[in-house]
Coordinates of C-alpha atoms in Angstrom, one line a residue:
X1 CA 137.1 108.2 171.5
X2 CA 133.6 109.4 171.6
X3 CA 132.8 107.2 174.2
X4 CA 135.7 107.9 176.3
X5 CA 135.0 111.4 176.4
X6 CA 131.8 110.8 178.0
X7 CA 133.8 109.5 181.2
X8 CA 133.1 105.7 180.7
X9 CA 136.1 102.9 180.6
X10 CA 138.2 101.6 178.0
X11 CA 136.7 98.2 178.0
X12 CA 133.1 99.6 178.1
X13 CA 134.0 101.8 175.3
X14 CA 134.7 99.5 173.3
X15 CA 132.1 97.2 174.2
X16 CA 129.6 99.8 173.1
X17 CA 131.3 101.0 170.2
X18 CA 132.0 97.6 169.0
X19 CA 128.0 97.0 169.4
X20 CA 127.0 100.4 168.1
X21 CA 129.0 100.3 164.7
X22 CA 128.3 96.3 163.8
X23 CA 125.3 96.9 161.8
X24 CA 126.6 99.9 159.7
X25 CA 130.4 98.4 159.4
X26 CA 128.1 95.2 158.1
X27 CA 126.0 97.5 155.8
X28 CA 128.6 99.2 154.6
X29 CA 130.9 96.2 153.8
X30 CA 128.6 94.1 152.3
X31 CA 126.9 97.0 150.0
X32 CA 130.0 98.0 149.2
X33 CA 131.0 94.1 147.9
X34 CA 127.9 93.8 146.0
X35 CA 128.6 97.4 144.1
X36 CA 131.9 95.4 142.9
X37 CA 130.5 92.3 142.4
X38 CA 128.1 93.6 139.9
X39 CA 130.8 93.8 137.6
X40 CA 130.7 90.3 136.9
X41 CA 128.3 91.0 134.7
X42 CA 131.0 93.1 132.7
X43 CA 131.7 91.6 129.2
X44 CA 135.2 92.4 129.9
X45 CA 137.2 89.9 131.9
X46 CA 140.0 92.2 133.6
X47 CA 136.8 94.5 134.8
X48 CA 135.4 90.9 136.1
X49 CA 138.8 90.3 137.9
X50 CA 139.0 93.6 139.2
X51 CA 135.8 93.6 140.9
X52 CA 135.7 89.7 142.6
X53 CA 139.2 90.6 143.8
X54 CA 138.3 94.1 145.0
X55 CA 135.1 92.5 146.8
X56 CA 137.8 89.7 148.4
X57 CA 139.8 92.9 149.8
X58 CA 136.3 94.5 151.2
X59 CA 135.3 91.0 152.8
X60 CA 138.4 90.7 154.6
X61 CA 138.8 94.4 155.6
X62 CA 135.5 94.2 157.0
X63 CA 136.2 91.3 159.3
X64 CA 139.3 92.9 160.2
X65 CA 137.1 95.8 161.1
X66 CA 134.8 94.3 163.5
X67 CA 137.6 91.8 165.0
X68 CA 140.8 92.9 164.7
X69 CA 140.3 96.4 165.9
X70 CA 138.1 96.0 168.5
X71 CA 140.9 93.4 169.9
X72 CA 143.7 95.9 169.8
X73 CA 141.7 98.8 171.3
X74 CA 140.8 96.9 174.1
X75 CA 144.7 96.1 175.1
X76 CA 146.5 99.1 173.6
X77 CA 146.8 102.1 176.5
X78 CA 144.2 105.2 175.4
X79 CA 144.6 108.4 177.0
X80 CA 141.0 109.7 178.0
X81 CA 140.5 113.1 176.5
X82 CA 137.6 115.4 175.9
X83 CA 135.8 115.5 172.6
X84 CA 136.3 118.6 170.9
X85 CA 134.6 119.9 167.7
X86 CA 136.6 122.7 166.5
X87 CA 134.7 125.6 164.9
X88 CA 136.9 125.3 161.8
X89 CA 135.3 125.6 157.8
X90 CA 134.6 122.3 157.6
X91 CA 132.1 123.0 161.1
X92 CA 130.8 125.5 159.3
X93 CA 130.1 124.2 156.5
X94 CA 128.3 121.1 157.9
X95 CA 126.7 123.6 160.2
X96 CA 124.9 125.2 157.1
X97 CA 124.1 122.3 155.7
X98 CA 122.1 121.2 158.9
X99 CA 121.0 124.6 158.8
X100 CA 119.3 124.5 155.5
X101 CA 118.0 120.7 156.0
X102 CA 116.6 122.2 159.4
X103 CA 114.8 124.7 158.6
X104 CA 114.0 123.9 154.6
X105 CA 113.6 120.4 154.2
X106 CA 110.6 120.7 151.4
X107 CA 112.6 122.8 149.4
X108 CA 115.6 120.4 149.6
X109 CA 113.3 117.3 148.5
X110 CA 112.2 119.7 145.5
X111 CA 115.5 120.7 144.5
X112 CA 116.3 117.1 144.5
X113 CA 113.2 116.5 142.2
X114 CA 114.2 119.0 139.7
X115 CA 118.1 117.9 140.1
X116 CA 116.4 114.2 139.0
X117 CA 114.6 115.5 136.2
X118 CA 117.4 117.9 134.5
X119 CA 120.5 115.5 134.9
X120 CA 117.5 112.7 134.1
X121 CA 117.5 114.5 130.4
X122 CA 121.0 114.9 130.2
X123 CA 121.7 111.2 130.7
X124 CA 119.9 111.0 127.5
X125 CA 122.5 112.8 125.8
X126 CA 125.6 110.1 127.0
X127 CA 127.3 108.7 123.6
X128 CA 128.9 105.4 123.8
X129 CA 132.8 105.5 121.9
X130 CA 135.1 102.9 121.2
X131 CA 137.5 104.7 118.8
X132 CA 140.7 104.6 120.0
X133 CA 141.4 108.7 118.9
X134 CA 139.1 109.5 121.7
X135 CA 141.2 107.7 124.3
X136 CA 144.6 109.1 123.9
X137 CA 145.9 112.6 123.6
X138 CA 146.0 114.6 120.3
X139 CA 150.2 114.2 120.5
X140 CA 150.4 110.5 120.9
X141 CA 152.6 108.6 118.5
X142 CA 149.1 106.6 117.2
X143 CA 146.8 109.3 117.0
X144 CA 149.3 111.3 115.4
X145 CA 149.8 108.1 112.6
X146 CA 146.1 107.9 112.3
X147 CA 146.2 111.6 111.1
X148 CA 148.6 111.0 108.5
X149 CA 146.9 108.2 107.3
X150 CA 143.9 110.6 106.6
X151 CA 145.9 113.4 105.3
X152 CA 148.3 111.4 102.3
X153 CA 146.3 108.1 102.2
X154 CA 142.9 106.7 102.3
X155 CA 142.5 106.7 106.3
X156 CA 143.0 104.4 108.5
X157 CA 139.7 102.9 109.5
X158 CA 138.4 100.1 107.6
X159 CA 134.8 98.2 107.0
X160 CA 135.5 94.5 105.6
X161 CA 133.8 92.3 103.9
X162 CA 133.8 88.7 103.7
X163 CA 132.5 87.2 100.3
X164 CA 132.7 82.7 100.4
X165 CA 131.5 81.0 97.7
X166 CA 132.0 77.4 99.6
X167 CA 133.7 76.5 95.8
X168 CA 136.9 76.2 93.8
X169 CA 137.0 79.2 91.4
X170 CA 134.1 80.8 92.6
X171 CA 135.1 83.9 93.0
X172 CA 136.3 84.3 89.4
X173 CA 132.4 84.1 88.4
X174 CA 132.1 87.0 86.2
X175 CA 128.6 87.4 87.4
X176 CA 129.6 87.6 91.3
X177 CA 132.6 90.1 90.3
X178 CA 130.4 92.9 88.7
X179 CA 127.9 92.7 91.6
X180 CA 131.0 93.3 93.8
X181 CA 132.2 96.0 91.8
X182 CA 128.2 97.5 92.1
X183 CA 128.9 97.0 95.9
X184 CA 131.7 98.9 95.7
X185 CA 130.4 102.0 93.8
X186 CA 127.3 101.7 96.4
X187 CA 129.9 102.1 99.2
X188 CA 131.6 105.0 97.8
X189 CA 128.6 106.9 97.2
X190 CA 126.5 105.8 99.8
X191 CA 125.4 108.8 102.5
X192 CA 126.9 109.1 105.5
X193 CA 130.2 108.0 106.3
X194 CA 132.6 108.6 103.1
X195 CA 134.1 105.7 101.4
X196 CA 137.9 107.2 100.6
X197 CA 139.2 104.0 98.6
X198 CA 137.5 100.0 97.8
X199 CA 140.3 97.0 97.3
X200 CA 139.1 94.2 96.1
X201 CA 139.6 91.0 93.2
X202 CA 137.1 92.9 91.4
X203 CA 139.3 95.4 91.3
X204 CA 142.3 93.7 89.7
X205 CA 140.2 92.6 87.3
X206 CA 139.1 95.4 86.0
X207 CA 142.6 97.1 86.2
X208 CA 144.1 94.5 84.1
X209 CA 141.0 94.8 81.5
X210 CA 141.2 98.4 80.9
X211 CA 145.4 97.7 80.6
X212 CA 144.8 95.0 77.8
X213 CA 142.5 97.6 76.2
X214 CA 145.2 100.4 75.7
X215 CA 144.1 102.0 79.2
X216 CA 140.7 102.6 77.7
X217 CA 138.4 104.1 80.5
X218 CA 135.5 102.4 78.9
X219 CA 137.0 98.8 79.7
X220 CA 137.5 99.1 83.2
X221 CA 134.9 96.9 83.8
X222 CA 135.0 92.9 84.9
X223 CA 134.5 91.0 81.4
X224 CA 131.4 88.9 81.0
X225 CA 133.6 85.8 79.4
X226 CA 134.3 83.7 82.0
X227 CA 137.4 82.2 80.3
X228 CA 138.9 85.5 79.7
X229 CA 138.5 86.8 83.5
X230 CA 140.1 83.7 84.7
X231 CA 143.2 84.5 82.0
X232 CA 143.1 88.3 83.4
X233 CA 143.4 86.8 86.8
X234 CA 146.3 84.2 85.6
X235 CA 148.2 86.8 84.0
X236 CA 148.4 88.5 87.1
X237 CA 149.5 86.3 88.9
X238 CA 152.6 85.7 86.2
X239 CA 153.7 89.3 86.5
X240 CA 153.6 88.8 90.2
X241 CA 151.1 90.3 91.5
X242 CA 150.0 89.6 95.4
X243 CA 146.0 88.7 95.7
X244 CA 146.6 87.2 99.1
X245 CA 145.0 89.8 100.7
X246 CA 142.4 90.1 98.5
X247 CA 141.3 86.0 97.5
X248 CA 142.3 82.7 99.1
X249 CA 144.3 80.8 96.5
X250 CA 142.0 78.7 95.6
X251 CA 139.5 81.4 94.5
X252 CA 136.7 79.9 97.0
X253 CA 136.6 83.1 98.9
X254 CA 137.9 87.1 99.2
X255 CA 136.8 90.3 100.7
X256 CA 135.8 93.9 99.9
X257 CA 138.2 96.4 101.9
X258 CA 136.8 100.0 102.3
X259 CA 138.9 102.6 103.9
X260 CA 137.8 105.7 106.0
X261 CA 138.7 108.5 108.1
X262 CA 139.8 107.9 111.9
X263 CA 138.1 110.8 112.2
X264 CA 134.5 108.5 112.7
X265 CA 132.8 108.1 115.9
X266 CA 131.1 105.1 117.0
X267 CA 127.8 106.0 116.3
X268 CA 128.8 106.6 112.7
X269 CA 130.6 103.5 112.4
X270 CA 127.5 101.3 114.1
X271 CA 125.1 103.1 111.5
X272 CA 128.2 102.1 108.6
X273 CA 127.4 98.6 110.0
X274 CA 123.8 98.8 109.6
X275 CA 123.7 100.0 106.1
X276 CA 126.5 97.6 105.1
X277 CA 124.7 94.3 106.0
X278 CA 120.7 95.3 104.8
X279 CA 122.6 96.1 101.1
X280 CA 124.1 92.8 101.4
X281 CA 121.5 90.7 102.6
X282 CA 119.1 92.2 100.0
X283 CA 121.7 91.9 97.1
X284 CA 123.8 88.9 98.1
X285 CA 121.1 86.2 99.1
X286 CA 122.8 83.7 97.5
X287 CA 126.0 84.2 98.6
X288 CA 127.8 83.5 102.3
X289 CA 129.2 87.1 103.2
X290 CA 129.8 88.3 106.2
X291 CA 131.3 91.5 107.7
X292 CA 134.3 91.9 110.1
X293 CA 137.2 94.0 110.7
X294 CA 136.7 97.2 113.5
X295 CA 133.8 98.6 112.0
X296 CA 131.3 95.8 113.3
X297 CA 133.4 95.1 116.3
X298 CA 132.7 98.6 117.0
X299 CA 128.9 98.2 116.5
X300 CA 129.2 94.8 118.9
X301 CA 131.3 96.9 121.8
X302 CA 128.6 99.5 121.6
X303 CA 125.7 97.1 122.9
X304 CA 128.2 95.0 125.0
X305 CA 129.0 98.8 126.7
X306 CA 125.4 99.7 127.1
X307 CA 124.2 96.5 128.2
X308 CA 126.9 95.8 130.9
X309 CA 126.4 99.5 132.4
X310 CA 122.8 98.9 132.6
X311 CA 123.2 95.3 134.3
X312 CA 125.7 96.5 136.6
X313 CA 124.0 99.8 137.8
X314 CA 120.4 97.8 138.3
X315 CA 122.5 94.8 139.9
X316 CA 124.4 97.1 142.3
X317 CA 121.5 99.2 143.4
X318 CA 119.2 96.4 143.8
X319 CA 121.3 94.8 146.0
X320 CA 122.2 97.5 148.1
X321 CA 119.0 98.2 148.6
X322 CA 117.7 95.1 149.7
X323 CA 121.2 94.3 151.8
X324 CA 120.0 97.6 153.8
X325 CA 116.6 97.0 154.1
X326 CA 117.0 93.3 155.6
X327 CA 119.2 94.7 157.5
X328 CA 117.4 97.8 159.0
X329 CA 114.6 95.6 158.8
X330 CA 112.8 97.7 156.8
X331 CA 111.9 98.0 152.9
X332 CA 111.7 101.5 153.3
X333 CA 115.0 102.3 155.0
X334 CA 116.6 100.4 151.8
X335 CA 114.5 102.9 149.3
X336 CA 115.5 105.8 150.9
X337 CA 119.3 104.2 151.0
X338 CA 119.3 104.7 147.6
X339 CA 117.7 107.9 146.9
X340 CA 121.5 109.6 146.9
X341 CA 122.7 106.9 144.7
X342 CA 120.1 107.6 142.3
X343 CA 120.8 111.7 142.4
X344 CA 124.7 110.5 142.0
X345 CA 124.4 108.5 139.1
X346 CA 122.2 111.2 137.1
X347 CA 124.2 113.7 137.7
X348 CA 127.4 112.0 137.3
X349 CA 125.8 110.4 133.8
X350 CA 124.0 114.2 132.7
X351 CA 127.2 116.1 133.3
X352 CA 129.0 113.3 130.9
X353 CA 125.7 113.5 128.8
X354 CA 126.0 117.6 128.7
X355 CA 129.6 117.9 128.2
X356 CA 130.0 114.7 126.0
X357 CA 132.3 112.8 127.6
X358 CA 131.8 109.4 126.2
X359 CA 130.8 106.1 128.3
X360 CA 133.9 103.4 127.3
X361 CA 135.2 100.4 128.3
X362 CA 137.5 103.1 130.9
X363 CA 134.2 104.6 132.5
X364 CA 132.0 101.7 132.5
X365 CA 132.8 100.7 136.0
X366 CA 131.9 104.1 137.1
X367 CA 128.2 103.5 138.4
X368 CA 129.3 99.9 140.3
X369 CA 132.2 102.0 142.2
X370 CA 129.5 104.7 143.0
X371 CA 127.0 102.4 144.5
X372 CA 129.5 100.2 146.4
X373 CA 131.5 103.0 148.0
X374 CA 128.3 106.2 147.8
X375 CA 125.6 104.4 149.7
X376 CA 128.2 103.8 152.5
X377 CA 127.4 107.4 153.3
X378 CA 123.6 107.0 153.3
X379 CA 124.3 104.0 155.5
X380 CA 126.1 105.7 158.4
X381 CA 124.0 108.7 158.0
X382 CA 120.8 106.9 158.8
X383 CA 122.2 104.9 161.5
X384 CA 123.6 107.7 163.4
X385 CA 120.7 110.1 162.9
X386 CA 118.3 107.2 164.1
X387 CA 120.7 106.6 167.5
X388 CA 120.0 110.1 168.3
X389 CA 116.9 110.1 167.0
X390 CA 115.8 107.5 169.9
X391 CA 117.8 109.4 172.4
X392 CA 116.5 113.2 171.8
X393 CA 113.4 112.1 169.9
X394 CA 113.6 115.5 168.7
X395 CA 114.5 115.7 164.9
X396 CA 116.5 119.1 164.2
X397 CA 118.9 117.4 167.9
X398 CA 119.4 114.6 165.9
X399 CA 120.3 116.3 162.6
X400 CA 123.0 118.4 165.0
X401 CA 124.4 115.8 166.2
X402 CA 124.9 113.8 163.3
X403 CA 125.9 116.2 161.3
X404 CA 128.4 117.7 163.9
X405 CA 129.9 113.5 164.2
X406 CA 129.3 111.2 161.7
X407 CA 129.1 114.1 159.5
X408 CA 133.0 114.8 159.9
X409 CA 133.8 110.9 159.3
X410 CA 131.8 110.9 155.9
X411 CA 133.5 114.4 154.5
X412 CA 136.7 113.4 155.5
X413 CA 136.4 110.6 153.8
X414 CA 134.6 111.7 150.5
X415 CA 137.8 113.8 150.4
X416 CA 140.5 111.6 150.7
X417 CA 138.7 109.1 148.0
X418 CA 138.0 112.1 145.5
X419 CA 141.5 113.2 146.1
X420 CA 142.7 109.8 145.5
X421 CA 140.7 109.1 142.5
X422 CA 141.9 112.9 141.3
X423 CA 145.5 111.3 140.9
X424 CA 143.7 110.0 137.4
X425 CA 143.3 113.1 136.6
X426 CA 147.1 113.4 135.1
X427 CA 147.0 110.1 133.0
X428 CA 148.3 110.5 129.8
X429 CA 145.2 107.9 128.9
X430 CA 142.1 109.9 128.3
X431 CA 140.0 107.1 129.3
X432 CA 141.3 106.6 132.7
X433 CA 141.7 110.7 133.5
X434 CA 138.0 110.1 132.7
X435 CA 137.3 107.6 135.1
X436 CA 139.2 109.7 137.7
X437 CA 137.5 112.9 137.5
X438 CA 134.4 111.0 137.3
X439 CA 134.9 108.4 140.2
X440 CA 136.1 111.8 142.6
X441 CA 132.9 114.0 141.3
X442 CA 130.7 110.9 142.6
X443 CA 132.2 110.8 146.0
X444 CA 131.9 113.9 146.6
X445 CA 128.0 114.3 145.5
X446 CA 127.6 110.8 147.5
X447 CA 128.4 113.0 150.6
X448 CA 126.1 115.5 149.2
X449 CA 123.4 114.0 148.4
X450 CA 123.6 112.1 152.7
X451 CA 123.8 115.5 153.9
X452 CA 120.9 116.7 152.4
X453 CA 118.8 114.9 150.7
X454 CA 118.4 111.8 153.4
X455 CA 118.3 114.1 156.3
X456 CA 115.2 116.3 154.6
X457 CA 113.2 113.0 153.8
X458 CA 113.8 111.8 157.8
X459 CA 112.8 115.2 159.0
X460 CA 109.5 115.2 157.0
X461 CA 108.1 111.8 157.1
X462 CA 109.8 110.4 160.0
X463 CA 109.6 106.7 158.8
X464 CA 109.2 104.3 161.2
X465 CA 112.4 102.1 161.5
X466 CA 113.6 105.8 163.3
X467 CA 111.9 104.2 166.2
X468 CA 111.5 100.8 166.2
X469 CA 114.9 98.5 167.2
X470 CA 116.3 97.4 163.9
X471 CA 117.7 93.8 166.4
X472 CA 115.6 92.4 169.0
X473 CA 116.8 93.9 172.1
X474 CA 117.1 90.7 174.2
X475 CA 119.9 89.5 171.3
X476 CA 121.7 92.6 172.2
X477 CA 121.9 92.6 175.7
X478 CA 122.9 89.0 175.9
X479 CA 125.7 89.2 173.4
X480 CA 126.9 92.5 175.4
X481 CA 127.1 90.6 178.6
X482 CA 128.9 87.9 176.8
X483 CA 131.5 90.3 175.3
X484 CA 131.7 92.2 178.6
X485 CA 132.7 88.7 180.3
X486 CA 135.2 87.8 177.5
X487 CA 137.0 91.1 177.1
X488 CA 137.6 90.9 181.5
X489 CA 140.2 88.4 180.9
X490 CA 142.3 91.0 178.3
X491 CA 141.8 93.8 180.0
X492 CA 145.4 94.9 181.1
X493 CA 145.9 96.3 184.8
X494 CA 145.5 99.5 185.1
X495 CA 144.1 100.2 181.4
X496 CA 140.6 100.6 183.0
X497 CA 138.7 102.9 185.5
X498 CA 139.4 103.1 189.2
X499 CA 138.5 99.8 190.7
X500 CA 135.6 100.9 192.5
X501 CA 134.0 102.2 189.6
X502 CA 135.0 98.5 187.9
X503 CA 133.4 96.6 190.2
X504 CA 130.2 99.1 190.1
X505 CA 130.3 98.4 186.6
X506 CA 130.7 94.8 186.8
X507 CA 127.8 94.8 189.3
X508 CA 125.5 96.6 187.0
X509 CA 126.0 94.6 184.0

């Protein structure tokens, strides 16, 4: 419509539109399916599905893009009008932002320095959090059984420990017992996280032993006899007593259950974890134990989280960057391509860091989604502002005009995707309302950060890709005149100009 409004033909319209937007449609596209494909280094395998199918869908929408469109352009009837930019807020307000850039580009680049270094610190502060309290609402149904749990019982998280004596009858080893029951007073005592409540065979045994000695708190203790802790064990077993829980049957193996508040975060549990196994490695040497249960698969989410969100953010921005800079044909075009996905990230990342929201398995895709979708910005930023860069070869013309049209494109469309992603915002899953409010603040800084931020770095050091032709221009003319020829035969009568001016046309190209 741009095009049309400068008085030239449907059919050369699209020709040059179709030319002009092939490199940043390309850019875009394929930046945006190497954001998503960087979750395949997710641990998770939905997140792994979710971003190869989401990449699939970009792929073909892309094509579609550059094929499809162009097609149906070129035979649908378009009524010429005049390009009109109305002087309504959102004018404005990209009018003040080229303003600003315009006439204070230095002071933009330093507030984008100290932005970098603030929201730099605050990503410090991020916690990681598996628990599942911190995921739903304080009246869910499980959150609210977790609370009872801590308020009548022992609580409902638990640290378990696996003790295998590879034997028959090992486990009634008096010996082994009262170094579990030493465990068990360590565990319950220990700093740190409090122990409520220990269940194990140890236990039993020295329940029974203290009821055989007229409930004397002195006996409740494991007996050194061998013979009679294996009699202790068999009456038991004759009153009916359950020690499946607590032993396999054939007394090779059991485990030492601990119980603790819901109330525990992640990082307490992953210390919990840490304290567990260097007392049992120091005071169990001879003896295959081994701890499972939530506490140490909380401790093995933790780095799984950590080390997926840094794979995926270095994979993603890598890759964009380099897709741009091959591209543009330019290393530095690609660094300063992702200049505004490195302001996005730390602030998106300090803000969670500041108001401690946590990073979990819901916001771990956050920084792929950023890259693939924010640096589409940067993209069509930089390719618009060098177009009319080569045409005014004046800087602040070139910021006007690319603020005042490809400006428009990349608000609208920060808007719609932050107000999409703001749907999130009413899940009754904290996790996802996380993601939401997250995923629609990076959008929106995305656009920031292209308004501002790129257009003060072109202004000041006019790097050279501004000038020189990103595609040999030979390539370009010659594919034109090849398009020109092809889209003749579609062109339906009467779509186009007058026919004098199509055969001046025709004559010219």
């Amino acid at each position: 419509y741009e095009e049309l409004s400068l008085g030239k033909s449907k059919r050369k319209a699209v020709i040059e539109t179709t030319m002009m937007m092939v490199s940043p449609v390309s850019m875009t596209g394929l930046t945006t399916i190497a954001g998503f494909l960087s979750l395949l280094n997710s641990f998770l395998i939905p997140q792994q599905q979710f971003g190869l199918f989401t990449a699939l869908g970009v792929l073909v929408a892309m094509v579609l893009s550059l094929v499809l469109i162009p097609a149906l352009l070129s035979v649908m009837p378009v009524a010429k009008r005049k390009m009109k930019i109305r002087e309504g807020w959102l004018s404005k307000g990209l009018g003040a932002f080229e303003h600003v850039v315009a006439h204070y580009p230095k002071a933009v680049v330093v507030l984008s320095v100290v932005i970098i270094i603030v929201f730099g610190f605050g990503t410090t502060k991020v916690r990681v959090e598996t628990q599942e309290k911190e995921f739903l609402g304080k009246d869910h149904p499980i959150v609210q059984a977790m609370d009872v749990m801590d308020d009548y019982f022992s609580g409902s998280g638990q640290v378990i420990v696996e003790f295998d004596t590879e034997k028959r009858n090992g486990l009634k080893d008096p010996k082994l017992l009262q170094r579990i029951v030493k465990f068990e007073e360590w565990l319950k005592t220990k700093p740190g996280v409090k122990i409520n409540k220990t269940m194990s065979l140890a236990d039993m045994v020295c329940e029974m032993n203290q009821k055989f000695h007229a409930d004397d708190p002195s006996y409740y203790r494991v007996p050194d006899d061998p013979k009679l802790t294996a009699q202790l064990l068999l009456l038991f077993t004759f009153q009916g007593g359950d020690l499946g829980s607590m032993a396999l049957g054939d007394f090779s193996a059991g485990e030492v259950i601990g119980m603790y508040s819901s109330a525990v975060g992640s990082n307490e549990m992953v210390q919990l974890s840490k304290d567990v196994q260097a007392y049992l490695d120091e005071n169990f040497p001879d003896v295959q134990v081994e701890m499972v249960g939530p506490t140490r698969l909380a401790g093995s989410m933790m780095s799984k989280i950590v080390k997926s969100q840094i794979t995926s953010l270095l994979t993603a921005m890598i890759a964009a960057g380099l897709i741009v800079a091959l591209l543009m044909r330019s290393p530095v075009a690609g660094m300063i391509s992702i200049i505004p996905l490195v302001l996005t990230i730390l602030i998106t990342f300090g803000v969670m860091g500041f108001t401690g929201t946590p990073l979990d398995m819901s916001t771990l895709m956050i920084s792929s989604i950023a890259i693939g979708i924010g640096i589409d910005y940067a993209i069509h930023f930089m390719e618009r502002f060098r177009k009319e860069y080569r045409k005014e070869r004046d800087e602040r013309r070139a910021l006007e005009a690319t603020v005042q049209t490809t400006g428009r494109g990349i608000a609208f469309n920060a808007i719609a995707l932050a107000l999409g992603f703001g749907v999130l915002l009413f899940s009754s899953f904290k996790g996802t309302s996380n993601f939401g409010l997250m995923i629609a603040a990076t959008m929106v800084i995305s656009a920031l950060a292209a308004f501002t931020t790129i257009p003060a770095i072109l202004v000041l050091w006019k790097p050279k890709f501004l000038t020189a032709n990103g595609w040999k221009r030979k390539e370009v003319v010659t594919t034109r005149k090849v398009a020109e020829s092809e889209l003749i035969n579609v062109e339906p009568a009467g779509a186009d100009a007058p026919d004098s001016e199509q055969k001046k046309g025709n004559n010219n190209s």
